Amino acid sequence: MKEFFVGALAMASVVAAFLFWRFWRLNRDRLFALFSASFAAMAIHWIGLAIIDPIREGRHLIYLVRLLAFVLIILAIFDKNRRDGSRRSTAADAPVLKGNRRGQAKTRRGRPMR
């Protein structure tokens, strides 16, 4: 039963990594790239835990991959706050969204939001 849950966690980490990678491809924000790398590292961690024998003495080294994942998340948040910290947004900076005849909200470029 333990292997099932480890597999589910690995699969969920891979799905999250691909979602953040897709978001990064859409708007090229480093936050999404670092989150994608972090979840990919977590997937490697879960797969490593499933493969390595529990009695093996070197098993604790696989937790360094997990540490790397959490450090990447902290770096991503720090980087995002550092980049946006100098420029504070106000209500006047927010884009105005207009609706069309079908009631769908549009972006500034006129394409429907998804």
Short mmCIF file of C-alpha atoms in Angstrom, two decimals, residues 31-98:
data_model
loop_
_atom_site.label_atom_id
_atom_site.label_comp_id
_atom_site.label_asym_id
_atom_site.label_seq_id
_atom_site.Cartn_x
_atom_site.Cartn_y
_atom_site.Cartn_z
CA LEU A 31 8.66 32.02 -10.51
CA PHE A 32 6.93 29.37 -12.61
CA ALA A 33 10.21 27.97 -13.92
CA LEU A 34 11.60 27.57 -10.41
CA PHE A 35 8.36 26.03 -9.14
CA SER A 36 8.44 23.59 -12.06
CA ALA A 37 12.02 22.61 -11.23
CA SER A 38 11.05 22.24 -7.57
CA PHE A 39 8.18 19.87 -8.30
CA ALA A 40 10.36 17.90 -10.71
CA ALA A 41 12.88 17.48 -7.88
CA MET A 42 10.09 16.33 -5.59
CA ALA A 43 9.05 13.74 -8.20
CA ILE A 44 12.65 12.49 -8.32
CA HIS A 45 12.63 12.33 -4.53
CA TRP A 46 9.45 10.22 -4.40
CA ILE A 47 10.67 7.90 -7.15
CA GLY A 48 14.00 7.53 -5.36
CA LEU A 49 12.25 6.61 -2.13
CA ALA A 50 10.26 3.94 -3.94
CA ILE A 51 13.33 2.44 -5.63
CA ILE A 52 15.91 2.52 -2.83
CA ASP A 53 15.88 -0.34 -0.33
CA PRO A 54 14.62 0.88 3.10
CA ILE A 55 17.42 -0.90 4.95
CA ARG A 56 20.19 0.73 2.90
CA GLU A 57 22.33 3.14 4.91
CA GLY A 58 22.61 5.77 2.15
CA ARG A 59 18.86 6.28 1.93
CA HIS A 60 19.04 9.54 3.85
CA LEU A 61 20.91 11.14 0.93
CA ILE A 62 17.72 11.10 -1.17
CA TYR A 63 16.33 13.71 1.24
CA LEU A 64 18.90 16.17 -0.11
CA VAL A 65 16.79 16.25 -3.28
CA ARG A 66 13.79 17.21 -1.18
CA LEU A 67 15.85 19.93 0.49
CA LEU A 68 16.80 21.23 -2.96
CA ALA A 69 13.11 21.38 -3.89
CA PHE A 70 12.23 23.46 -0.84
CA VAL A 71 15.23 25.75 -1.36
CA LEU A 72 14.06 26.32 -4.95
CA ILE A 73 10.60 27.31 -3.71
CA ILE A 74 12.09 29.76 -1.20
CA LEU A 75 14.37 31.22 -3.88
CA ALA A 76 11.44 31.59 -6.28
CA ILE A 77 9.39 33.51 -3.74
CA PHE A 78 12.36 35.65 -2.70
CA ASP A 79 13.20 36.40 -6.34
CA LYS A 80 9.61 37.34 -7.17
CA ASN A 81 9.34 39.66 -4.17
CA ARG A 82 12.73 41.24 -4.89
CA ARG A 83 11.85 41.95 -8.51
CA ASP A 84 8.39 43.36 -7.75
CA GLY A 85 9.32 45.06 -4.47
CA SER A 86 10.58 48.25 -6.08
CA ARG A 87 7.42 48.74 -8.09
CA ARG A 88 4.22 48.66 -6.06
CA SER A 89 1.05 48.33 -8.10
CA THR A 90 -1.93 50.56 -7.45
CA ALA A 91 -5.52 50.37 -8.55
CA ALA A 92 -4.71 52.78 -11.40
CA ASP A 93 -2.14 50.28 -12.76
CA ALA A 94 -4.66 47.42 -13.00
CA PRO A 95 -5.84 46.57 -16.53
CA VAL A 96 -9.44 47.34 -17.35
CA LEU A 97 -11.31 44.26 -18.53
CA LYS A 98 -14.23 44.74 -20.88
#
